[in-house]
PDB file of C-alpha atoms in Angstrom:
ATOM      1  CA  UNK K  24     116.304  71.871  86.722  1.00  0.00           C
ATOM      2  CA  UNK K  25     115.300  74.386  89.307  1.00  0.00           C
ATOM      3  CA  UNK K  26     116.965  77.774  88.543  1.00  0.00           C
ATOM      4  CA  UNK K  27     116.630  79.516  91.979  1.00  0.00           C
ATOM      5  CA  UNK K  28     120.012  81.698  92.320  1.00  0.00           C
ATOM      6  CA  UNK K  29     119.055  83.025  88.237  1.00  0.00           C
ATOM      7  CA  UNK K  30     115.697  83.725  89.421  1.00  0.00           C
ATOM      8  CA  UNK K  31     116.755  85.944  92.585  1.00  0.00           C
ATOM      9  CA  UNK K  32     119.279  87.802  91.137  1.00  0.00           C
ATOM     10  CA  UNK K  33     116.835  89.398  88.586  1.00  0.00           C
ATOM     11  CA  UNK K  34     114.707  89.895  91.789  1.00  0.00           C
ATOM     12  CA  UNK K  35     117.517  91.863  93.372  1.00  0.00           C
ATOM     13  CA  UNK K  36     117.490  94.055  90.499  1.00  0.00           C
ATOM     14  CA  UNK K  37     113.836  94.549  90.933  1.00  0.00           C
ATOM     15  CA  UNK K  38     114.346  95.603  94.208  1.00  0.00           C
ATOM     16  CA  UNK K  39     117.086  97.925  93.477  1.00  0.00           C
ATOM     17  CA  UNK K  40     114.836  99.180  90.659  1.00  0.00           C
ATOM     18  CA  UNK K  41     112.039  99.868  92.552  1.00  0.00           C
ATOM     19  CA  UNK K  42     114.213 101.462  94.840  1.00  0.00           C
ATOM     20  CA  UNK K  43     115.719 103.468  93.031  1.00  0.00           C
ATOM     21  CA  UNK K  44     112.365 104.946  91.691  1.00  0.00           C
ATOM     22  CA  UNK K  45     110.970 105.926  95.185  1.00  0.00           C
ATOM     23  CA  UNK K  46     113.796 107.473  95.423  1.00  0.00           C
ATOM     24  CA  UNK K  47     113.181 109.728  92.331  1.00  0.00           C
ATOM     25  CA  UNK K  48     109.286 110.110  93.281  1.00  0.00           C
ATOM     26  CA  UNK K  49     109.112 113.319  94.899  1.00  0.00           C
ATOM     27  CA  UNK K  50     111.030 115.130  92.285  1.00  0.00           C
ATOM     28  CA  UNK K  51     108.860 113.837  89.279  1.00  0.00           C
ATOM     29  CA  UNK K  52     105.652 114.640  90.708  1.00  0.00           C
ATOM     30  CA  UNK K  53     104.664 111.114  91.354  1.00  0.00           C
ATOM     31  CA  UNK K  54     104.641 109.616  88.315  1.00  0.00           C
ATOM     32  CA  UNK K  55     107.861 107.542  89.032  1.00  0.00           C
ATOM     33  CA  UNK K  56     106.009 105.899  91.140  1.00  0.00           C
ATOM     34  CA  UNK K  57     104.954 103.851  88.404  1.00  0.00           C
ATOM     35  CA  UNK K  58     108.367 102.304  87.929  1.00  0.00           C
ATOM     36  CA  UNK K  59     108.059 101.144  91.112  1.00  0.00           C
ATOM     37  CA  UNK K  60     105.029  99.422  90.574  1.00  0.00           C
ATOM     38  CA  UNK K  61     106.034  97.631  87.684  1.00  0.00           C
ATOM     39  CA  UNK K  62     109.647  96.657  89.100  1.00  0.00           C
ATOM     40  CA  UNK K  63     108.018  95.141  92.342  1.00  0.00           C
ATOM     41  CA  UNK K  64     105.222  93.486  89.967  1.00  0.00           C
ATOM     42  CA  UNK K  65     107.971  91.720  88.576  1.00  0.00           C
ATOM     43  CA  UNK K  66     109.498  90.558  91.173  1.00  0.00           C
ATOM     44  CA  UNK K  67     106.262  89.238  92.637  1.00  0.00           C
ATOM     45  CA  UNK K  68     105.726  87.100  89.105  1.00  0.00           C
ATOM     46  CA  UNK K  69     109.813  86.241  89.509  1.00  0.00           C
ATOM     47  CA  UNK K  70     108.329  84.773  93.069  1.00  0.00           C
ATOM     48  CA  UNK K  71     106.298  82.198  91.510  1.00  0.00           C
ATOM     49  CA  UNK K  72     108.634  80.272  89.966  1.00  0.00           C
ATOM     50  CA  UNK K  73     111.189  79.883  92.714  1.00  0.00           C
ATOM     51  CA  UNK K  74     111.877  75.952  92.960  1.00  0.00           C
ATOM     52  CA  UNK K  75     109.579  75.251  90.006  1.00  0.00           C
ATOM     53  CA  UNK K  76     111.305  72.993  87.285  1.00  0.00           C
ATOM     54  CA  UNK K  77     112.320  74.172  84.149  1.00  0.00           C
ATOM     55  CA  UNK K  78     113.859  71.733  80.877  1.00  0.00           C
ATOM     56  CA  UNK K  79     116.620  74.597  80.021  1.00  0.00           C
ATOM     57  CA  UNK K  80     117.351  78.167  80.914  1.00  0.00           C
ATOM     58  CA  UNK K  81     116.198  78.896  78.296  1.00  0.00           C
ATOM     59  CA  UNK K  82     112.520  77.565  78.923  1.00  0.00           C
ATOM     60  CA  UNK K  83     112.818  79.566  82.306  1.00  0.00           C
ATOM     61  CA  UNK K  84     113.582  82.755  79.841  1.00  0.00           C
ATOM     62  CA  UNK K  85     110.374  82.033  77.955  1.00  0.00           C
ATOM     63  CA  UNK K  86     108.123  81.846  81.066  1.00  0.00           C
ATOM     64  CA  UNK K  87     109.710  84.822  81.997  1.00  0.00           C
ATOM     65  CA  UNK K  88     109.054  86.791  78.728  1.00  0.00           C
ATOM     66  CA  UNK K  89     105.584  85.715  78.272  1.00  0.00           C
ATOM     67  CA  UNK K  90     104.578  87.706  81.877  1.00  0.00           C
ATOM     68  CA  UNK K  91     106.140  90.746  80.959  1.00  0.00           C
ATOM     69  CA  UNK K  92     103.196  92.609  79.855  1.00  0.00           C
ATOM     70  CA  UNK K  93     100.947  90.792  82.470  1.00  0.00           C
ATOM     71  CA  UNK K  94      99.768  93.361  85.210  1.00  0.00           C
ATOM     72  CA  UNK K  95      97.622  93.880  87.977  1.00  0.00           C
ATOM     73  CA  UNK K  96      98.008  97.265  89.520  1.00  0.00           C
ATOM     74  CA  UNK K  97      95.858 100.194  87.510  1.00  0.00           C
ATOM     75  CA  UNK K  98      98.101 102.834  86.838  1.00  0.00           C
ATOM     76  CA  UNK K  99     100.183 100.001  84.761  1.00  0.00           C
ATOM     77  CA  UNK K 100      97.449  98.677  83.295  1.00  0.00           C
ATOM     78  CA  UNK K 101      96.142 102.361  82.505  1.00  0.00           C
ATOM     79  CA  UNK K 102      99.186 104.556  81.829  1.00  0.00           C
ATOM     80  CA  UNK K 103      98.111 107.912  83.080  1.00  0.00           C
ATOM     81  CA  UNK K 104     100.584 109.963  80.418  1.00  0.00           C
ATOM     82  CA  UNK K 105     102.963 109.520  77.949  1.00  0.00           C
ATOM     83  CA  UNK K 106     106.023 109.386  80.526  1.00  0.00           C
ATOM     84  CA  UNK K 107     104.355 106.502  82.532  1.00  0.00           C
ATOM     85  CA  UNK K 108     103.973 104.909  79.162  1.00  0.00           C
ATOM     86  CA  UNK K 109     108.028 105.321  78.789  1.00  0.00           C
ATOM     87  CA  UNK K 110     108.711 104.793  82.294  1.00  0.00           C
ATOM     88  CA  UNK K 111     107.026 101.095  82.272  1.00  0.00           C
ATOM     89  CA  UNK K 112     108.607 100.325  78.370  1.00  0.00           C
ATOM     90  CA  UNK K 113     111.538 101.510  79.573  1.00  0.00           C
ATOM     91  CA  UNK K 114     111.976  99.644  82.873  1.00  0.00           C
ATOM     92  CA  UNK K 115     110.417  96.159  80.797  1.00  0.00           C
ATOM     93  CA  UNK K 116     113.473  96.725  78.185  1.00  0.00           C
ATOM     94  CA  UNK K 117     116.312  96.992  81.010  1.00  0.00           C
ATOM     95  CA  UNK K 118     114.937  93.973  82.957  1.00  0.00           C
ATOM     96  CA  UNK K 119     114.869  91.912  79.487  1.00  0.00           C
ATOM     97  CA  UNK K 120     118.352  93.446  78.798  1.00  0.00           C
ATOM     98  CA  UNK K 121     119.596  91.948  82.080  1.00  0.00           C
ATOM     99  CA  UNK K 122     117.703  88.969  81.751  1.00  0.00           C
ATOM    100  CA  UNK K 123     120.015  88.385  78.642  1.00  0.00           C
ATOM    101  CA  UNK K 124     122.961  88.983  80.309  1.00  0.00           C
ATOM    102  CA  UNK K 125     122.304  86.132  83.019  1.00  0.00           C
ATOM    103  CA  UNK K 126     121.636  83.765  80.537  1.00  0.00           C
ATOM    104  CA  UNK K 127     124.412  84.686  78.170  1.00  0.00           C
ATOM    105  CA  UNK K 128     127.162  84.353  81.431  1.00  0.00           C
ATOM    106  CA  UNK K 129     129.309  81.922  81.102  1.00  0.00           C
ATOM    107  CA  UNK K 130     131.487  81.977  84.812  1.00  0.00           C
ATOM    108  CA  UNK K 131     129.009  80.782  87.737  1.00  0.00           C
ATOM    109  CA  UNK K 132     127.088  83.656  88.848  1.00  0.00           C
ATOM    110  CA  UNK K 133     127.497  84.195  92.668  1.00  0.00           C
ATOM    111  CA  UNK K 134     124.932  83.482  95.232  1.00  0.00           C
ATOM    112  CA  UNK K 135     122.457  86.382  95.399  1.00  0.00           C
ATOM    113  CA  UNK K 136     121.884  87.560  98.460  1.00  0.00           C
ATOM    114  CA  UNK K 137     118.064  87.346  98.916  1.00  0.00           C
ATOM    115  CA  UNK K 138     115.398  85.879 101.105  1.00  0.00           C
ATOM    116  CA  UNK K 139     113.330  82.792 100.228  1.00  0.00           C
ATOM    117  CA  UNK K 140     110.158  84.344  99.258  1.00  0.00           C
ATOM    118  CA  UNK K 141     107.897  81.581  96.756  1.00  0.00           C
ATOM    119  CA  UNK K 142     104.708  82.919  95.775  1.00  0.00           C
ATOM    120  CA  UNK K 143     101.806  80.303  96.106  1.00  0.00           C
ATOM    121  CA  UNK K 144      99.317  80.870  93.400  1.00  0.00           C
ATOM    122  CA  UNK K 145      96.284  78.284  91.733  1.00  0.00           C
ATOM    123  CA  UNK K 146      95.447  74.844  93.577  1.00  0.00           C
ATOM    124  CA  UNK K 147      98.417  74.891  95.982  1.00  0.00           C
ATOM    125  CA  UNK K 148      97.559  78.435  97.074  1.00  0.00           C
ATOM    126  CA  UNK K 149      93.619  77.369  97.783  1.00  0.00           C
ATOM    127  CA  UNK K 150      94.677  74.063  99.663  1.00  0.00           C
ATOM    128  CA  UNK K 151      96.630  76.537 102.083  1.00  0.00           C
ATOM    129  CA  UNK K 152      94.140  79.532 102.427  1.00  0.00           C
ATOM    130  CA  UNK K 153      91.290  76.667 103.415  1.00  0.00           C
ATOM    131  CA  UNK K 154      93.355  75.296 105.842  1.00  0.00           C
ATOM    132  CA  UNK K 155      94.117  79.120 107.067  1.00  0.00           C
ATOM    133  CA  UNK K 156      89.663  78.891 107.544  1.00  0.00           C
ATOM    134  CA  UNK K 157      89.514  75.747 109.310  1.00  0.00           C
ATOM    135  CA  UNK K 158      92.568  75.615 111.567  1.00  0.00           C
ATOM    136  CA  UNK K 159      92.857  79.604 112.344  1.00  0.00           C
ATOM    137  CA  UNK K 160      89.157  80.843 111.043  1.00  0.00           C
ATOM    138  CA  UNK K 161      91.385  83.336 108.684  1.00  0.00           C
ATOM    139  CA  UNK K 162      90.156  84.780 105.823  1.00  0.00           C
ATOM    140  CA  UNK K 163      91.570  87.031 103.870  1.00  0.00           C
ATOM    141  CA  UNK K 164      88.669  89.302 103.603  1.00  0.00           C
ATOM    142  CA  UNK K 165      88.376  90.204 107.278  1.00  0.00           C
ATOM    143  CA  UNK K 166      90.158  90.724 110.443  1.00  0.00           C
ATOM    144  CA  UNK K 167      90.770  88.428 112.865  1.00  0.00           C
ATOM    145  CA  UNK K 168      91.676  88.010 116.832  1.00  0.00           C
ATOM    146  CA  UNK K 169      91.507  90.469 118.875  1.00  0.00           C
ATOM    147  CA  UNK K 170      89.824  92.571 116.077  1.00  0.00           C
ATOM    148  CA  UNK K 171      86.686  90.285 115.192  1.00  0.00           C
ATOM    149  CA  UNK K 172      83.633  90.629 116.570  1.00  0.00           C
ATOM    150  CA  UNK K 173      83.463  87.237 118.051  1.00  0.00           C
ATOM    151  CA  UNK K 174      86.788  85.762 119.381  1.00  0.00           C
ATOM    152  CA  UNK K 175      87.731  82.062 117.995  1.00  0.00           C
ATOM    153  CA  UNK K 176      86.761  80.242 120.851  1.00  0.00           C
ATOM    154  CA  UNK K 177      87.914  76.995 119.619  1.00  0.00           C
ATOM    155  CA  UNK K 178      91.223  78.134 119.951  1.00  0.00           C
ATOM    156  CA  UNK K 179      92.412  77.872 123.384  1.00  0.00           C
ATOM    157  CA  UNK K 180      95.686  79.430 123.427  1.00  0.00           C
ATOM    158  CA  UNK K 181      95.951  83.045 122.585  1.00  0.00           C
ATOM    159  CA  UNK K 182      96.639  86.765 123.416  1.00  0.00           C
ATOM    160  CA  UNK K 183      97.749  89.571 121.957  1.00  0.00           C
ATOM    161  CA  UNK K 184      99.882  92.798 122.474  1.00  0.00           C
ATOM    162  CA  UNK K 185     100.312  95.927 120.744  1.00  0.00           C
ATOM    163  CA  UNK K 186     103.235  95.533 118.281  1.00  0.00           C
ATOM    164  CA  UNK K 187     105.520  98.331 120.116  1.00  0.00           C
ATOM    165  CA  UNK K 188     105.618  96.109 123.098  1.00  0.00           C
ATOM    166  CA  UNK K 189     106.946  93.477 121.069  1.00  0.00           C
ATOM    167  CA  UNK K 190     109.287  94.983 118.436  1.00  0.00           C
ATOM    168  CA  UNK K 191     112.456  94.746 120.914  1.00  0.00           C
ATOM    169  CA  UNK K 192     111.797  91.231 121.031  1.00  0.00           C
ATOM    170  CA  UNK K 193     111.524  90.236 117.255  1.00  0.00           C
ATOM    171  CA  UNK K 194     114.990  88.731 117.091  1.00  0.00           C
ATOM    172  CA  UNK K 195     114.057  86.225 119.895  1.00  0.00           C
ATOM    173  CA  UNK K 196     110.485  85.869 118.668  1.00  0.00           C
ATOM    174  CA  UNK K 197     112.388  84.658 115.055  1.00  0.00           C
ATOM    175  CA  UNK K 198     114.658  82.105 117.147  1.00  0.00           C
ATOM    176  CA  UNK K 199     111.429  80.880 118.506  1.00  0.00           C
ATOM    177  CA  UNK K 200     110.009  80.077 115.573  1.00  0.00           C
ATOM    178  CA  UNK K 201     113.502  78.717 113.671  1.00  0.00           C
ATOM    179  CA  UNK K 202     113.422  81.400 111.364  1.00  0.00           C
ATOM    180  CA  UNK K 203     115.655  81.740 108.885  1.00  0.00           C
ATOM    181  CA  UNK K 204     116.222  77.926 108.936  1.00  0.00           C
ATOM    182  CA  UNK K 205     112.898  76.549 108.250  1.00  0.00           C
ATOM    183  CA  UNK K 206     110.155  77.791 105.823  1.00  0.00           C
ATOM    184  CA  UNK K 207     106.417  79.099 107.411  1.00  0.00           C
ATOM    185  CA  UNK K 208     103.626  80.526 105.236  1.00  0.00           C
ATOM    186  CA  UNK K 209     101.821  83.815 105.226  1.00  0.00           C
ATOM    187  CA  UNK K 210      98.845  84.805 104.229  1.00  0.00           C
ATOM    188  CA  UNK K 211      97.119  88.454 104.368  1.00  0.00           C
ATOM    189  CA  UNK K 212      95.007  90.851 102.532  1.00  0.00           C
ATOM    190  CA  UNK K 213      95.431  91.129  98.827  1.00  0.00           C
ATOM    191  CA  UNK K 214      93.445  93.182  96.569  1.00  0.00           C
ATOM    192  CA  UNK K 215      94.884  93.182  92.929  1.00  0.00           C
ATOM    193  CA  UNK K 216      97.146  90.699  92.338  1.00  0.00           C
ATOM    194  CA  UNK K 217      96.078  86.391  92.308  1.00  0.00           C
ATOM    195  CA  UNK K 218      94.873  85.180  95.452  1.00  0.00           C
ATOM    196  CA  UNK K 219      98.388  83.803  96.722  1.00  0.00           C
ATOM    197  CA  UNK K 220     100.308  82.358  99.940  1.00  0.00           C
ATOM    198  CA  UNK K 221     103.976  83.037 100.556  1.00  0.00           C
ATOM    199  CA  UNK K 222     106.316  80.574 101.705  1.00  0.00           C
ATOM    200  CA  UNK K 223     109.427  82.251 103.182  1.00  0.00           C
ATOM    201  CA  UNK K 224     111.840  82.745 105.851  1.00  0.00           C
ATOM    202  CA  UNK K 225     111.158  86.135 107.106  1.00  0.00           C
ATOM    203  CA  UNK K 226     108.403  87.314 109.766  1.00  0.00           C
ATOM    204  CA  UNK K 227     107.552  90.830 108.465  1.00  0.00           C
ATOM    205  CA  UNK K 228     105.751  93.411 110.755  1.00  0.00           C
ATOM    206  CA  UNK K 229     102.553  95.191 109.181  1.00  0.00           C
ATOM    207  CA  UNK K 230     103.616  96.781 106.266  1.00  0.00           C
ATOM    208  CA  UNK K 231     100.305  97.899 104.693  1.00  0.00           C
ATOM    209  CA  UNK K 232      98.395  94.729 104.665  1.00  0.00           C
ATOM    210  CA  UNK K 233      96.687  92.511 107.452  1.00  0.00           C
ATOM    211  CA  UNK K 234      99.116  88.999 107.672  1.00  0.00           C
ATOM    212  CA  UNK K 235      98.865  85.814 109.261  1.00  0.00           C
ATOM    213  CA  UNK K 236     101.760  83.616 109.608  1.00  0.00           C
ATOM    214  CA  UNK K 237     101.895  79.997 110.581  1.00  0.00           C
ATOM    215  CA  UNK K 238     104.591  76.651 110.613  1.00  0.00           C
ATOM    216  CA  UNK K 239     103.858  74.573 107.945  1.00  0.00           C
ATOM    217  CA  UNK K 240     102.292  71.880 110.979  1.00  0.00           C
ATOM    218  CA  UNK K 241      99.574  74.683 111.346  1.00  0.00           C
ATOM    219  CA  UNK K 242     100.495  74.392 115.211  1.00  0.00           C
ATOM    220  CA  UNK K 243     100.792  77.984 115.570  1.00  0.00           C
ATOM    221  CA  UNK K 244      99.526  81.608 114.099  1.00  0.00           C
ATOM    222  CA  UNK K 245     101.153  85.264 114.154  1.00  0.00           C
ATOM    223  CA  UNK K 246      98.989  88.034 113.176  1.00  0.00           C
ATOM    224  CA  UNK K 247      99.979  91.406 112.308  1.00  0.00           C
ATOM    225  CA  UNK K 248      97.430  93.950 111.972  1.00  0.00           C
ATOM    226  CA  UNK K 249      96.316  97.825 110.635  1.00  0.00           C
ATOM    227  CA  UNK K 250      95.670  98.748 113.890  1.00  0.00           C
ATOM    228  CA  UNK K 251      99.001  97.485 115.534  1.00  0.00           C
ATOM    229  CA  UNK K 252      98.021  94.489 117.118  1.00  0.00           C
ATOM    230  CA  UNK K 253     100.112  91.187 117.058  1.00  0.00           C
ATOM    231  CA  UNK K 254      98.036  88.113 117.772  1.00  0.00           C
ATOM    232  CA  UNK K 255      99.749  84.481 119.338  1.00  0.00           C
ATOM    233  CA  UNK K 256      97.793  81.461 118.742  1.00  0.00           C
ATOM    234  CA  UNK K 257      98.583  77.555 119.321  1.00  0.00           C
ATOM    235  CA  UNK K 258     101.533  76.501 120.378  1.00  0.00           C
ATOM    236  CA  UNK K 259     103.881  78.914 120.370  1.00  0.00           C
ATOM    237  CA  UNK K 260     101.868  80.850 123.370  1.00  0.00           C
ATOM    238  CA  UNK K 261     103.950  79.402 126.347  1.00  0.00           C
ATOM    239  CA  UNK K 262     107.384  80.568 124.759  1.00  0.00           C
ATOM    240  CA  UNK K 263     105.793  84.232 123.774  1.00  0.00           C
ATOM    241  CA  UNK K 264     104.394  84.739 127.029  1.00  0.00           C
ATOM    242  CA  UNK K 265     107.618  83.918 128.520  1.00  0.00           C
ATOM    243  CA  UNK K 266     109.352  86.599 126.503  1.00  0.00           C
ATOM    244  CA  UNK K 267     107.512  89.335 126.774  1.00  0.00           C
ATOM    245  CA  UNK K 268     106.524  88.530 130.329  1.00  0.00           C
ATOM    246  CA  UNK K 269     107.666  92.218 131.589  1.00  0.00           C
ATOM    247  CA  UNK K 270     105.220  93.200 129.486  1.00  0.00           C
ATOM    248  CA  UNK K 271     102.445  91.368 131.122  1.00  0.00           C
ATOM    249  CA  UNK K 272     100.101  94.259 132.049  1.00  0.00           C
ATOM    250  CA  UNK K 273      99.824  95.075 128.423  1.00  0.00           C
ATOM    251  CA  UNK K 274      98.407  91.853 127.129  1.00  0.00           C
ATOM    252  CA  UNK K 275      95.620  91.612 125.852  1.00  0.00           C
ATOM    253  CA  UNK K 276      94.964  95.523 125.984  1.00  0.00           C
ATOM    254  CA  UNK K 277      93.727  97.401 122.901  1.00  0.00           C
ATOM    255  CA  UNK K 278      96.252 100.899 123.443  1.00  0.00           C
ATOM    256  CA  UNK K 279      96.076 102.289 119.868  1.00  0.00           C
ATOM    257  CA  UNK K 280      95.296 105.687 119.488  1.00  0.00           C
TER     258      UNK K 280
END
């Protein structure tokens, strides 16, 4: 049985956890910060099993429980002081608390209100990132067009703007891709959790890490970058060029300051 609409509503509690914590992080010094860490760590492990298969609810509980106390970012792994120490035992205990609660409901729960996101991690995840090398030349290690040093010549459509040029336009850009209807993968920098893809519904600006986003055909490639860039490749070109085609004089100019 695949246990979705359980699964996302204890990752809407993450995210109103971790919310809730960078909220509170100026007035502890920082150190709440740490709840905010391990609430989005969770929901990032919660993201892995979205339409896996599980016997019972219960089973999906036990998966759950037994990557509680796995974790990837440092100051989790290394508490800094004793009220990090309480802040991540603390935040484990009301996320197994409401984990409880789910499973104990008896009514229907309602249908949470959150994104597809599924984490791709282990063979899946390295089928996908080496056909991100060989369609796109993308690797997760480096930058790519316009910010290589030698463009992908093999791919004949492409340009690029800067992303201010192209943030009144996301709506349309979203449309032109089907989004939220149908599913595309990303795939970006990622330094301390598993090497992973994402399958979702959502084209995110940079928030922090270098992504490349493509249909699940691998006819076309989005790239958001550090420096503000946001690459078109394959087929998607045409329509792109057609939208932003007031902004013409600005493609495939490098303006960041």
């Amino acid at each position: 049985m695949i246990f979705n609409n359980i699964i996302n509503h204890l990752k809407r509690w993450c995210l109103n956890k971790a919310e809730i914590y960078q909220k509170a992080y100026v007035g502890y010094g920082g150190v709440t910060y740490v709840g905010y860490q391990v609430a989005y760590e969770l929901e990032f492990k919660l993201s892995t099993l979205i339409d896996k298969s599980f016997e019972s609810v219960g089973d999906l509980k036990t998966e759950i429980l037994n990557f509680i106390d796995v974790h990837y970012e440092p100051s989790v792994l290394k508490p800094q002081n004793d009220l990090a120490k309480h802040i991540i035992q603390k935040t484990n205990q009301e996320f197994c608390i409401f984990l409880e609660e789910l499973k104990s409901q008896k009514e229907p729960l309602e249908l949470a209100d959150v994104p597809y996101t599924r984490v791709i991690i282990g063979s899946e995840a390295i089928s996908l990132q080496d056909k991100f090398r060989s369609v796109w030349g993308y690797v997760n290690t480096s930058l790519w067009f316009p910010l290589m040093g030698n463009e992908p010549e093999e791919i004949s459509e492409k340009f690029f703007v800067m992303f201010d040029y192209l943030e009144p336009h996301m709506k349309e850009l979203e449309q032109i891709i089907g989004l939220p209807q149908v599913h595309i993968y990303s795939y970006g920098e990622n330094f301390l959790r598993p090497e992973n893809c994402v399958e979702t519904v959502e084209l995110i600006e940079y928030g922090g890490h270098e992504t490349i986003y493509t249909d699940k055909d691998f006819s076309w490639a989005i790239y958001f970058s550090h420096e503000n860039t946001v690459s078109f490749a394959g087929s998607i070109v045409p329509m792109v060029k057609d939208l932003l085609s007031d902004e013409k004089e600005h493609w495939d100019k490098f303006e960041w300051i």
